[in-house]
Coordinates of C-alpha atoms in Angstrom, one line a residue:
M227 CA 0.0 0.0 0.0
N228 CA 2.3 2.6 -1.4
A229 CA 1.8 6.5 -1.7
S230 CA 1.3 6.2 -5.4
G231 CA -1.7 4.3 -4.6
W232 CA -3.1 6.6 -2.1
I233 CA -2.8 9.5 -4.5
Q234 CA -4.7 7.7 -7.2
L235 CA -7.3 6.7 -4.5
F236 CA -7.8 10.8 -3.6
I237 CA -8.1 11.7 -7.1
Y238 CA -10.7 8.9 -8.0
I239 CA -12.7 10.1 -5.1
A240 CA -12.6 13.6 -6.1
V241 CA -13.5 12.9 -9.6
L242 CA -16.2 10.9 -8.5
L243 CA -17.5 13.4 -6.2
A244 CA -17.1 16.0 -9.2
V245 CA -19.3 14.3 -11.7
T246 CA -22.3 12.9 -9.4
K247 CA -24.1 16.5 -9.3
P248 CA -24.1 17.3 -13.1
I249 CA -25.0 13.7 -13.9
G250 CA -27.7 13.7 -11.4
L251 CA -29.1 17.1 -12.8
Y252 CA -29.0 15.6 -16.3
L253 CA -30.7 12.4 -15.4
H254 CA -33.6 14.6 -13.9
A255 CA -33.9 16.2 -17.1
V256 CA -33.9 13.1 -18.9
L257 CA -36.3 10.8 -16.6
D258 CA -38.9 13.7 -16.5
A259 CA -40.9 13.3 -19.5
D260 CA -41.3 17.1 -19.9
G261 CA -37.9 17.6 -18.9
K262 CA -35.6 19.6 -21.6
T263 CA -32.1 18.9 -22.2
I264 CA -29.4 20.7 -24.3
L265 CA -29.8 17.7 -26.9
D266 CA -33.6 18.6 -27.6
P267 CA -32.8 20.4 -30.9
V268 CA -31.2 17.4 -32.3
I269 CA -32.9 14.3 -30.7
K270 CA -36.6 15.5 -30.1
P271 CA -37.6 14.8 -33.8
F272 CA -36.2 11.2 -33.6
E273 CA -38.1 10.8 -30.2
R274 CA -41.4 11.9 -31.8
L275 CA -40.8 9.6 -34.8
T276 CA -40.2 6.6 -32.6
Y277 CA -43.5 7.3 -30.7
W278 CA -45.3 7.7 -34.1
I279 CA -43.8 4.5 -35.4
A280 CA -44.5 2.5 -32.3
G281 CA -48.0 3.9 -31.7
I282 CA -47.0 5.3 -28.5
D283 CA -48.9 8.1 -26.7
P284 CA -46.3 9.6 -24.5
K285 CA -49.0 11.4 -22.4
K286 CA -50.7 8.2 -21.4
E287 CA -49.2 6.9 -18.1
Q288 CA -49.3 3.4 -16.8
D289 CA -49.9 1.7 -13.1
W290 CA -47.3 -0.7 -11.8
R291 CA -49.0 -3.7 -13.4
C292 CA -49.2 -2.2 -16.6
Y293 CA -45.6 -0.8 -16.5
A294 CA -44.5 -4.4 -15.5
R295 CA -46.1 -6.0 -18.4
S296 CA -44.9 -3.7 -21.0
L297 CA -41.3 -4.2 -19.5
L298 CA -41.8 -8.1 -19.5
V299 CA -43.2 -8.2 -23.2
F300 CA -40.2 -5.8 -24.2
S301 CA -37.5 -8.5 -22.4
V302 CA -39.0 -11.6 -23.8
L303 CA -39.1 -10.2 -27.4
T304 CA -35.5 -8.6 -27.2
M305 CA -34.3 -11.8 -25.8
L306 CA -35.7 -14.0 -28.7
F307 CA -34.1 -11.4 -30.9
T308 CA -30.8 -12.1 -29.3
Y309 CA -31.1 -15.8 -29.2
A310 CA -32.1 -15.9 -32.9
I311 CA -29.0 -13.9 -34.2
L312 CA -26.6 -16.3 -32.0
R313 CA -28.1 -19.4 -33.4
L314 CA -28.1 -18.1 -36.9
Q315 CA -24.9 -16.1 -36.9
D316 CA -23.4 -18.4 -39.8
K317 CA -26.3 -18.2 -42.0
L318 CA -27.3 -14.5 -42.0
P319 CA -26.3 -12.2 -44.9
L320 CA -23.1 -10.5 -45.4
Q321 CA -20.9 -13.2 -44.1
A322 CA -17.7 -12.1 -45.9
L323 CA -18.0 -8.7 -44.1
L324 CA -19.6 -9.3 -40.8
N325 CA -18.2 -12.9 -40.3
P326 CA -15.1 -12.9 -42.0
Q327 CA -13.7 -15.6 -39.5
K328 CA -16.5 -18.1 -40.3
M329 CA -17.8 -18.3 -36.7
V330 CA -20.1 -21.3 -36.3
A331 CA -23.8 -21.0 -34.6
C332 CA -23.7 -20.9 -31.0
T333 CA -25.0 -24.2 -29.3
P334 CA -28.8 -23.9 -27.8
D335 CA -27.4 -23.7 -24.3
L336 CA -24.9 -21.1 -24.9
A337 CA -27.1 -19.1 -26.9
F338 CA -29.9 -19.1 -24.3
N339 CA -27.2 -18.2 -21.4
T340 CA -25.7 -15.5 -23.5
A341 CA -29.3 -14.0 -24.5
A342 CA -30.5 -14.2 -20.8
S343 CA -27.1 -12.5 -19.7
F344 CA -27.1 -9.7 -22.1
L345 CA -30.8 -9.3 -21.6
T346 CA -30.4 -8.8 -17.9
N347 CA -27.3 -6.2 -17.8
T348 CA -25.4 -9.3 -16.4
N349 CA -23.3 -9.8 -19.4
W350 CA -21.9 -13.1 -17.9
Q351 CA -19.9 -14.8 -20.6
A352 CA -19.4 -18.5 -20.9
Y353 CA -17.3 -18.0 -24.1
G354 CA -14.3 -16.2 -25.6
G355 CA -15.8 -13.4 -27.7
E356 CA -13.3 -13.1 -30.2
S357 CA -13.3 -16.8 -30.7
T358 CA -17.1 -17.6 -30.7
M359 CA -19.0 -14.5 -31.9
S360 CA -19.3 -13.0 -35.4
Y361 CA -19.1 -9.1 -35.8
L362 CA -22.7 -9.2 -36.4
S363 CA -23.4 -11.1 -33.3
Q364 CA -21.2 -8.8 -31.3
M365 CA -22.2 -5.3 -32.9
L366 CA -26.2 -6.1 -33.3
A367 CA -27.3 -8.7 -30.9
L368 CA -25.0 -8.0 -27.9
V369 CA -24.5 -4.3 -28.4
I370 CA -28.3 -3.5 -28.8
Q371 CA -28.8 -5.4 -25.5
N372 CA -26.0 -3.3 -23.8
F373 CA -28.3 -0.2 -24.5
F374 CA -31.7 -1.7 -23.6
S375 CA -30.6 -3.6 -20.4
P376 CA -29.2 -0.5 -18.6
A377 CA -32.4 1.4 -19.8
V378 CA -34.8 -0.9 -18.4
G379 CA -32.9 -0.5 -15.1
L380 CA -33.3 3.3 -15.3
C381 CA -36.9 2.8 -16.4
V382 CA -37.7 0.8 -13.1
A383 CA -35.6 3.3 -10.8
A384 CA -37.5 6.3 -12.3
A385 CA -40.8 4.4 -11.7
F386 CA -39.7 3.7 -8.1
V387 CA -38.9 7.2 -7.4
R388 CA -42.2 8.7 -9.1
G389 CA -43.9 6.3 -6.5
I390 CA -42.1 8.0 -3.7
A391 CA -42.5 11.7 -5.1
R392 CA -46.1 11.3 -6.0
R393 CA -49.2 11.0 -3.9
E394 CA -52.7 9.6 -4.3
T395 CA -52.2 8.2 -7.7
A396 CA -51.8 5.0 -9.4
F397 CA -49.5 6.0 -12.3
L398 CA -46.1 5.7 -12.3
G399 CA -45.3 7.1 -15.9
N400 CA -44.9 5.2 -19.2
F401 CA -42.3 2.5 -19.8
W402 CA -42.1 3.1 -23.4
V403 CA -41.3 6.7 -22.9
D404 CA -38.9 6.1 -20.1
L405 CA -37.0 3.6 -22.4
T406 CA -37.0 5.7 -25.6
R407 CA -35.5 8.9 -23.5
S408 CA -33.2 6.7 -21.5
V409 CA -31.4 5.3 -24.8
Y410 CA -31.8 8.6 -27.1
Y411 CA -30.8 11.2 -24.3
L412 CA -28.5 9.5 -22.1
L413 CA -26.8 6.4 -23.2
L414 CA -26.5 6.9 -27.0
P415 CA -24.9 10.4 -26.9
I416 CA -22.5 9.5 -24.0
S417 CA -21.6 6.2 -25.4
L418 CA -20.6 8.1 -28.7
V419 CA -18.3 10.4 -27.1
G420 CA -16.9 7.4 -24.8
A421 CA -16.3 5.5 -28.1
M422 CA -14.0 8.5 -29.5
V423 CA -12.0 8.3 -26.0
F424 CA -11.5 4.5 -26.7
I425 CA -10.4 4.7 -30.1
A426 CA -8.0 7.5 -29.2
T427 CA -6.5 5.3 -26.4
G428 CA -5.9 2.2 -28.9
S429 CA -9.2 0.4 -29.2
P430 CA -9.7 -0.9 -32.7
Q431 CA -13.1 -0.1 -34.5
N432 CA -13.1 -2.1 -37.8
F433 CA -14.6 -4.8 -39.8
K434 CA -11.0 -6.5 -40.9
P435 CA -10.5 -10.0 -40.8
Y436 CA -8.0 -11.0 -38.2
D437 CA -4.4 -10.4 -38.7
A438 CA -2.0 -13.2 -38.5
V439 CA 1.6 -12.0 -37.8
K440 CA 5.0 -13.9 -37.9
F441 CA 7.0 -13.9 -34.5
L442 CA 10.5 -12.4 -34.9
D443 CA 11.5 -15.2 -32.6
P444 CA 9.6 -18.5 -33.0
F445 CA 9.7 -21.0 -30.1
T446 CA 9.2 -24.8 -29.6
T447 CA 6.7 -26.1 -27.1
Q448 CA 5.6 -29.6 -26.4
V449 CA 1.9 -30.6 -26.6
A450 CA 0.0 -33.7 -26.5
K451 CA -0.2 -36.0 -29.6
V452 CA -3.5 -36.7 -30.7
D453 CA -4.9 -39.2 -33.3
A454 CA -7.0 -38.8 -36.5
N455 CA -10.1 -38.5 -34.1
N456 CA -8.6 -35.9 -31.9
N457 CA -8.3 -38.8 -29.0
P458 CA -5.0 -38.2 -27.0
V459 CA -2.4 -40.8 -27.8
V460 CA -0.9 -42.7 -24.6
D461 CA 2.3 -44.8 -24.1
A462 CA 2.2 -48.4 -22.8
K463 CA 2.0 -46.7 -19.2
G464 CA -1.0 -44.6 -20.1
Q465 CA 0.9 -41.3 -20.0
P466 CA 0.2 -38.7 -22.9
V467 CA 2.8 -38.9 -25.8
M468 CA 4.4 -35.5 -26.3
V469 CA 5.4 -34.2 -29.4
N470 CA 7.5 -30.6 -30.3
Q471 CA 5.4 -28.0 -31.9
T472 CA 6.9 -25.0 -33.3
V473 CA 5.0 -21.4 -32.7
D474 CA 6.0 -19.0 -35.2
T475 CA 2.6 -17.4 -35.9
Q476 CA 0.0 -15.1 -33.5
T477 CA -3.4 -14.2 -34.7
I478 CA -4.5 -10.8 -33.7
A479 CA -8.2 -10.2 -33.2
E480 CA -9.8 -7.1 -34.3
G481 CA -13.3 -5.9 -35.1
P482 CA -15.8 -3.2 -33.7
I483 CA -14.2 -3.2 -30.2
A484 CA -14.5 0.6 -29.1
S485 CA -18.2 1.1 -29.6
Q486 CA -19.0 -2.3 -27.7
L487 CA -16.5 -1.0 -25.2
S488 CA -17.9 2.4 -24.5
I489 CA -21.6 1.2 -23.8
K490 CA -20.6 -2.0 -21.9
M491 CA -18.8 0.4 -19.4
L492 CA -21.4 3.4 -19.3
G493 CA -24.2 0.8 -18.9
T494 CA -22.5 -1.4 -16.3
N495 CA -22.8 -4.2 -18.7
G496 CA -19.2 -5.7 -18.4
G497 CA -19.5 -8.1 -21.2
G498 CA -15.9 -7.9 -23.2
Y499 CA -15.3 -8.2 -26.7
M500 CA -12.2 -9.9 -25.8
N501 CA -12.2 -13.1 -23.7
V502 CA -9.8 -11.3 -21.2
N503 CA -12.0 -8.2 -20.9
A504 CA -10.4 -5.1 -19.7
A505 CA -7.0 -6.9 -19.2
H506 CA -6.6 -6.7 -22.9
P507 CA -4.7 -4.1 -24.3
F508 CA -7.4 -3.5 -27.1
E509 CA -10.1 -2.7 -24.5
N510 CA -7.8 -1.2 -21.9
G511 CA -4.8 0.4 -23.4
T512 CA -3.3 2.8 -21.2
P513 CA -3.2 3.9 -17.4
F514 CA -5.5 6.8 -18.5
C515 CA -7.9 4.4 -20.0
N516 CA -8.0 2.2 -16.8
F517 CA -8.8 5.3 -14.6
F518 CA -11.3 6.6 -17.2
Q519 CA -13.1 3.2 -17.4
M520 CA -13.6 3.2 -13.5
I521 CA -15.2 6.6 -13.5
Y522 CA -17.2 5.9 -16.5
F523 CA -18.9 2.7 -15.2
I524 CA -19.8 4.2 -11.7
S525 CA -20.8 7.6 -12.9
I526 CA -24.3 7.1 -13.9
A527 CA -24.9 5.3 -10.7
S528 CA -23.4 7.8 -8.6
G529 CA -25.5 10.5 -10.3
M530 CA -28.7 8.5 -9.5
T531 CA -28.3 9.4 -6.0
Y532 CA -28.5 13.1 -6.8
Y533 CA -31.5 12.4 -9.1
L534 CA -33.3 10.9 -6.0
G535 CA -32.5 14.1 -4.0
L536 CA -34.0 16.1 -6.6
A537 CA -36.9 14.1 -7.6
V538 CA -38.1 13.7 -3.9
G539 CA -37.5 17.5 -3.0
N540 CA -34.7 16.4 -0.4
K541 CA -31.2 16.8 -1.7
K542 CA -29.7 16.1 1.7
H543 CA -31.5 12.6 1.5
G544 CA -29.7 12.0 -1.9
W545 CA -26.5 13.0 -0.5
A546 CA -26.8 10.6 2.7
V547 CA -27.6 7.9 0.3
W548 CA -24.4 8.5 -1.7
I549 CA -22.5 8.6 1.5
A550 CA -23.9 5.5 2.8
M551 CA -22.9 3.9 -0.7
F552 CA -19.3 5.3 -0.5
V553 CA -18.8 4.2 3.1
M554 CA -19.4 0.6 2.1
L555 CA -17.1 1.1 -1.2
L556 CA -13.9 2.2 0.7
P557 CA -13.5 -0.6 3.2
A558 CA -13.7 -3.1 0.2
V559 CA -11.2 -1.2 -1.7
L560 CA -8.7 -1.0 1.3
V561 CA -9.1 -4.5 2.3
C562 CA -8.8 -6.0 -1.1
W563 CA -5.7 -3.6 -1.9
H564 CA -4.2 -4.6 1.6
Y565 CA -4.3 -8.3 1.3
E566 CA -3.1 -8.2 -2.6
A567 CA -0.1 -6.0 -1.6
A568 CA 0.7 -8.3 1.3
G569 CA 0.7 -11.4 -1.0
N570 CA 0.7 -14.8 -0.4
P571 CA 3.0 -16.1 2.6
M572 CA 3.9 -19.2 0.8
H573 CA 5.4 -17.3 -2.3
I574 CA 7.3 -15.1 0.1
A575 CA 8.7 -18.2 2.0
A576 CA 9.7 -19.4 -1.5
G577 CA 11.8 -16.2 -2.3
V578 CA 9.5 -14.0 -3.8
D579 CA 10.0 -10.4 -2.9
P580 CA 7.1 -9.3 -0.7
V581 CA 7.3 -5.8 -1.9
D582 CA 5.8 -7.2 -5.1
G583 CA 2.6 -8.2 -3.7
N584 CA 0.3 -10.9 -5.1
M585 CA 0.9 -10.2 -8.9
E586 CA -0.5 -13.5 -10.1
G587 CA -3.0 -12.9 -12.7
K588 CA -2.6 -9.2 -12.9
E589 CA -1.5 -6.8 -15.8
V590 CA 2.0 -5.3 -15.0
R591 CA 1.0 -2.0 -16.4
F592 CA -1.7 -1.7 -14.2
G593 CA -0.3 -3.2 -10.8
I594 CA -1.7 -4.1 -7.3
F595 CA -3.7 -1.0 -6.6
N596 CA -5.3 -0.4 -9.8
S597 CA -6.5 -4.3 -9.9
A598 CA -7.7 -4.1 -6.6
L599 CA -9.6 -0.7 -7.3
F600 CA -11.0 -2.0 -10.5
A601 CA -12.1 -5.4 -8.8
S602 CA -13.7 -3.5 -5.8
T603 CA -15.5 -1.1 -8.0
T604 CA -16.8 -3.4 -10.7
T605 CA -18.5 -5.7 -8.2
D606 CA -19.8 -2.8 -6.1
T607 CA -21.4 -1.3 -9.2
G608 CA -22.8 -4.3 -11.0
C609 CA -20.6 -3.4 -14.1
G610 CA -18.7 -7.0 -14.1
A611 CA -15.7 -5.9 -16.4
V612 CA -12.2 -7.2 -14.9
N613 CA -8.8 -6.0 -15.5
S614 CA -7.3 -9.0 -13.4
M615 CA -8.2 -12.6 -12.9
H616 CA -10.3 -12.6 -9.5
D617 CA -9.3 -16.4 -9.2
S618 CA -5.9 -15.5 -8.7
F619 CA -6.4 -13.2 -5.8
T620 CA -5.4 -14.2 -2.2
P621 CA -8.4 -15.8 -0.6
I622 CA -9.6 -12.4 1.5
G623 CA -8.8 -10.3 -1.7
G624 CA -11.1 -12.7 -3.5
L625 CA -13.7 -12.5 -0.7
V626 CA -14.1 -8.9 -1.3
P627 CA -15.7 -9.1 -4.8
I628 CA -17.8 -11.8 -3.9
F629 CA -19.2 -10.1 -0.6
N630 CA -19.7 -6.9 -2.7
I631 CA -22.1 -8.8 -5.1
Q632 CA -23.8 -10.6 -2.1
L633 CA -24.7 -7.2 -0.6
G634 CA -27.3 -6.9 -3.4
E635 CA -25.8 -4.5 -6.0
V636 CA -26.6 -1.4 -4.0
V637 CA -23.0 0.1 -3.2
F638 CA -23.6 2.4 -6.2
G639 CA -24.8 -0.9 -8.1
G640 CA -25.6 -1.0 -11.9
V641 CA -27.4 1.6 -13.7
G642 CA -30.8 2.1 -12.4
A643 CA -30.6 -1.2 -10.4
G644 CA -28.3 0.2 -7.8
L645 CA -30.9 2.9 -6.9
Y646 CA -34.0 0.8 -6.9
G647 CA -32.0 -1.9 -4.7
I648 CA -31.0 0.8 -2.1
L649 CA -34.6 1.9 -2.0
V650 CA -35.8 -1.7 -0.8
Y651 CA -33.0 -1.5 1.6
I652 CA -34.2 2.1 2.8
A653 CA -37.7 0.9 3.2
V654 CA -36.6 -2.1 5.5
T655 CA -34.2 0.2 7.5
V656 CA -37.0 2.9 8.0
F657 CA -39.6 0.0 8.9
I658 CA -36.9 -1.3 11.8
A659 CA -36.2 2.1 13.0
G660 CA -40.1 2.7 13.3
L661 CA -40.3 -0.5 15.4
M662 CA -37.4 0.6 17.6
I663 CA -39.1 3.9 18.5
G664 CA -42.8 2.6 18.6
R665 CA -44.1 4.5 15.7
T666 CA -45.7 3.6 12.4
P667 CA -42.6 3.7 10.1
E668 CA -42.8 6.4 7.5
Y669 CA -40.4 7.2 4.5
L670 CA -40.5 10.9 3.3
G671 CA -43.9 11.3 4.8
K672 CA -45.4 7.9 3.5
K673 CA -46.3 5.0 5.8
I674 CA -44.1 1.8 5.2
Q675 CA -46.8 -0.7 6.0
S676 CA -47.1 -4.5 5.6
Y677 CA -47.4 -4.9 1.8
E678 CA -44.2 -3.0 1.3
V679 CA -42.3 -4.9 4.0
K680 CA -43.8 -8.2 2.5
M681 CA -42.4 -7.2 -1.1
A682 CA -39.0 -6.1 0.4
S683 CA -38.7 -9.3 2.2
F684 CA -39.3 -11.0 -1.0
Y685 CA -36.7 -9.0 -2.8
L686 CA -34.1 -9.9 -0.3
L687 CA -35.0 -13.6 0.2
I688 CA -35.3 -14.4 -3.3
F689 CA -31.5 -13.1 -3.9
A690 CA -30.3 -15.2 -1.2
A691 CA -32.3 -18.2 -2.2
I692 CA -31.0 -18.2 -5.8
I693 CA -27.3 -17.9 -4.7
L694 CA -27.4 -20.6 -1.9
G695 CA -29.6 -23.0 -3.8
F696 CA -28.1 -22.8 -7.3
S697 CA -24.4 -23.0 -5.4
A698 CA -25.5 -26.0 -3.4
W699 CA -27.0 -27.6 -6.7
G700 CA -23.8 -26.9 -8.6
A701 CA -21.3 -28.2 -5.8
L702 CA -23.3 -31.4 -5.9
S703 CA -23.3 -31.9 -9.7
N704 CA -20.8 -32.4 -12.6
W705 CA -22.1 -29.5 -15.0
G706 CA -18.7 -28.8 -16.5
P707 CA -17.4 -30.0 -19.8
P708 CA -16.6 -33.8 -19.3
T709 CA -13.0 -34.7 -19.7
T710 CA -11.5 -37.7 -21.6
D711 CA -9.6 -40.4 -19.7
P712 CA -6.4 -40.8 -21.2
V713 CA -6.1 -44.4 -20.9
T714 CA -9.7 -45.3 -21.9
H715 CA -10.7 -42.5 -23.9
A716 CA -13.8 -42.7 -21.9
S717 CA -16.0 -39.4 -21.0
V718 CA -15.3 -38.4 -17.4
P719 CA -17.9 -36.2 -15.5
N720 CA -16.3 -32.8 -14.4
N721 CA -17.7 -30.0 -11.7
G722 CA -16.0 -27.5 -14.2
T723 CA -13.7 -26.0 -11.2
N724 CA -10.1 -25.3 -11.8
N725 CA -9.3 -26.1 -8.2
N726 CA -10.4 -28.5 -5.5
G727 CA -11.2 -27.7 -2.0
P728 CA -12.5 -24.5 -0.7
H729 CA -11.1 -22.6 -3.7
G730 CA -13.2 -24.7 -6.2
L731 CA -16.3 -24.0 -3.9
T732 CA -15.7 -20.2 -4.1
E733 CA -15.7 -20.6 -7.8
I734 CA -19.1 -22.1 -7.9
L735 CA -20.2 -19.6 -5.3
Y736 CA -18.8 -16.5 -7.4
A737 CA -20.6 -17.6 -10.6
F738 CA -24.0 -18.0 -9.1
S739 CA -23.5 -14.8 -7.0
E740 CA -22.8 -12.7 -10.0
A741 CA -25.6 -14.5 -11.9
A742 CA -28.3 -13.6 -9.3
G743 CA -26.7 -10.2 -8.6
N744 CA -26.5 -9.5 -12.4
N745 CA -22.9 -8.4 -12.2
G746 CA -21.3 -10.7 -14.9
S747 CA -17.6 -11.0 -13.7
A748 CA -16.1 -14.0 -13.1
F749 CA -13.5 -15.8 -11.1
A750 CA -12.5 -17.2 -14.3
G751 CA -11.6 -20.4 -12.9
L752 CA -15.0 -22.3 -13.7
N753 CA -15.0 -23.8 -16.8
A754 CA -19.0 -23.2 -17.3
N755 CA -19.6 -23.6 -21.1
A756 CA -21.5 -26.9 -21.0
P757 CA -25.2 -27.4 -21.1
G758 CA -25.4 -27.8 -17.3
Y759 CA -24.0 -24.6 -16.3
N760 CA -25.4 -22.6 -19.1
T761 CA -28.8 -23.6 -18.4
A762 CA -28.6 -23.2 -14.5
L763 CA -26.5 -20.0 -14.7
G764 CA -29.2 -18.5 -17.4
M765 CA -32.0 -19.5 -15.0
A766 CA -30.4 -17.9 -12.0
I767 CA -29.6 -14.7 -13.9
L768 CA -33.5 -14.4 -15.2
F769 CA -34.8 -15.0 -11.6
G770 CA -32.2 -12.4 -10.3
R771 CA -33.4 -9.8 -12.6
F772 CA -36.9 -10.3 -13.0
G773 CA -37.8 -11.9 -9.5
M774 CA -36.4 -8.7 -8.0
L775 CA -37.4 -6.2 -10.5
I776 CA -41.1 -6.8 -10.0
P777 CA -41.5 -6.6 -6.4
C778 CA -39.8 -3.0 -6.6
L779 CA -42.4 -1.9 -9.0
A780 CA -45.1 -3.3 -6.6
I781 CA -43.6 -1.2 -3.9
A782 CA -43.5 1.8 -6.1
G783 CA -47.2 1.4 -7.1
S784 CA -48.2 1.0 -3.5
L785 CA -46.3 4.2 -2.2
A786 CA -47.8 6.4 -5.2
R787 CA -51.3 5.8 -3.9
K788 CA -50.4 6.7 -0.4
K789 CA -51.1 10.3 1.0
V790 CA -48.1 12.2 2.6
S791 CA -48.3 12.9 6.3
P792 CA -46.5 16.0 7.4
P793 CA -43.2 15.4 9.2
G794 CA -43.6 15.4 13.1
P795 CA -41.3 15.1 16.1
G796 CA -41.3 11.3 15.7
S797 CA -40.3 11.3 12.1
F798 CA -37.2 9.4 11.4
P799 CA -35.1 12.0 9.3
V800 CA -33.6 10.4 6.3
H801 CA -30.8 12.8 5.9
S802 CA -29.1 12.3 9.4
V803 CA -26.0 10.5 10.4
T804 CA -28.3 7.9 12.2
F805 CA -30.2 7.1 9.1
G806 CA -27.0 6.5 7.2
I807 CA -25.6 4.1 10.2
S808 CA -28.8 2.3 10.1
L809 CA -28.8 1.8 6.5
I810 CA -25.4 0.7 6.3
G811 CA -26.1 -1.8 9.1
V812 CA -28.9 -3.3 7.4
V813 CA -27.2 -3.9 4.2
V814 CA -24.1 -5.5 5.7
L815 CA -25.9 -7.5 8.2
V816 CA -28.4 -9.0 5.8
G817 CA -25.5 -9.8 3.4
A818 CA -23.5 -11.1 6.3
L819 CA -26.4 -13.2 7.9
N820 CA -27.1 -14.8 4.6
F821 CA -23.9 -15.7 3.2
L822 CA -21.7 -15.9 6.3
P823 CA -21.7 -19.8 6.6
V824 CA -20.8 -20.5 2.9
L825 CA -18.1 -17.8 3.0
A826 CA -16.5 -19.6 6.0
L827 CA -16.5 -22.9 4.1
G828 CA -14.9 -21.1 1.0
P829 CA -12.3 -18.1 1.1
I830 CA -12.3 -17.7 4.9
V831 CA -11.2 -21.2 5.6
E832 CA -8.9 -21.0 2.7
H833 CA -7.1 -18.1 4.2
F834 CA -6.5 -19.9 7.2
L835 CA -5.1 -23.0 5.4
M836 CA -3.0 -20.5 3.4
L837 CA -1.5 -19.4 6.5
S838 CA -0.7 -22.9 7.4
G839 CA 1.0 -23.6 4.2
K840 CA -1.7 -25.5 2.0
M841 CA -2.6 -24.5 -1.6
F842 CA -5.4 -25.5 -4.0

């Protein structure tokens, strides 16, 4: 933990603070259907044309049920569209231009998993982008979802905030209007500017076939010999026969990278064009680009807190929520940074310089601090992009991103999702505070009653049930790609983990945590591209999005119908230090109580085993 890291951390905090208010002001203008923005002269005609083509009356509002139905219909249609593109990518027109590498169609389970993932702002990838997806699939199916999925999150957050701000009405706005304005006025223009930044820092944007370049210094390595049927050849003792192979060529993947990179970061999507995501120089070329990305993917989520304060007429409340989120973010960064800088004691005992820290799985050009900050912020915000391999972190360093996700994507969280998630926790916090002082709980003058508490409880419990249930199922199953016995050539079941013991459990736990939390990052030690994992993770992803999103709209609809009571001497001030501490306590305790047992069996026990000299 050196001075350079501390300076970068302070600069990061200062920039994050600086962008929060301007973005919040702009969000308020965009999410107010009558709001005016500086882009109106350019975009307003396209907005009106869209309403006319789609037959939308922008003045007609919807109650929460109608709003939810519109959202679900839109989601089903766009998921089917994405699935179809992935299944037909080798048969669609313009193959020479849009599929020059001749990528084959995705398997049904992989197409389902990917369509569900990009639909829900999860962007978990069980495949290597540059070796699986055509340019058309990357640019059309996936990038379109990269716009739509954060826009849907913004729609739900806006509806929730309207439910709080309005009184004695059943209406929460119009989903189609919110969706259109979110894409046209916010995501599209900012992502265009962001794409220019990424092109300037080295990200390609073209349709060229991949380049093959000759090494200046070819090398020879040994590989396992295979027969005509691609089965490994073994000797009399059953050991693989190794043969020399000269490597003198490298394939350099290219394509429309910058455009996908920009919206994947802005929308907290996180799905990389390249398999190694933000660790690849074409996706993250310079230290400035790395810093820009970490601000870029948290900016809208941070601005949503200021938008909340403006919309409900209580700016102090918006800042109180921001501070509570930041207070949960900072310790995560510091703990992850500390344990990665301290390194692995077994490596140190073997002669590795302890000053280097744990550099396994990290880019040398980013180092310990930027890897820890990226890992913490990407899992706090629901972005899921990674610039290092979380599977190679120390046990406690790896615990941090898992626990960030398990808090429920509320420490700033994803675009829109972070705000509506924290509002559920606020409702629970206010309810508990009301019980403690013997008054009917109120939030900004509206009573929090049994219906809201039941919906909030469902929101919190289904999240834990998805993670723990699917993780237990996965730990007991062999869902990974089967391996081949080198002697008998028979197919051998495999659970897909890269390590055994507690680390293997952590790999499975992380996968289903990110799926339910719609985060999309990976430990990268789980080989999940097989029918079992693709199907199970796809189901967890869909349940984690819509099983939690619908209760939020139900709460919003209930709050919108309520009267507002004037504040009294027993009202709970939602901008006070007490409120902030209570909110943090509820978020952390719910996360800790639900997941501490399984974390104790995974990264925590692995930490103590590491100290005793055992590796996995």
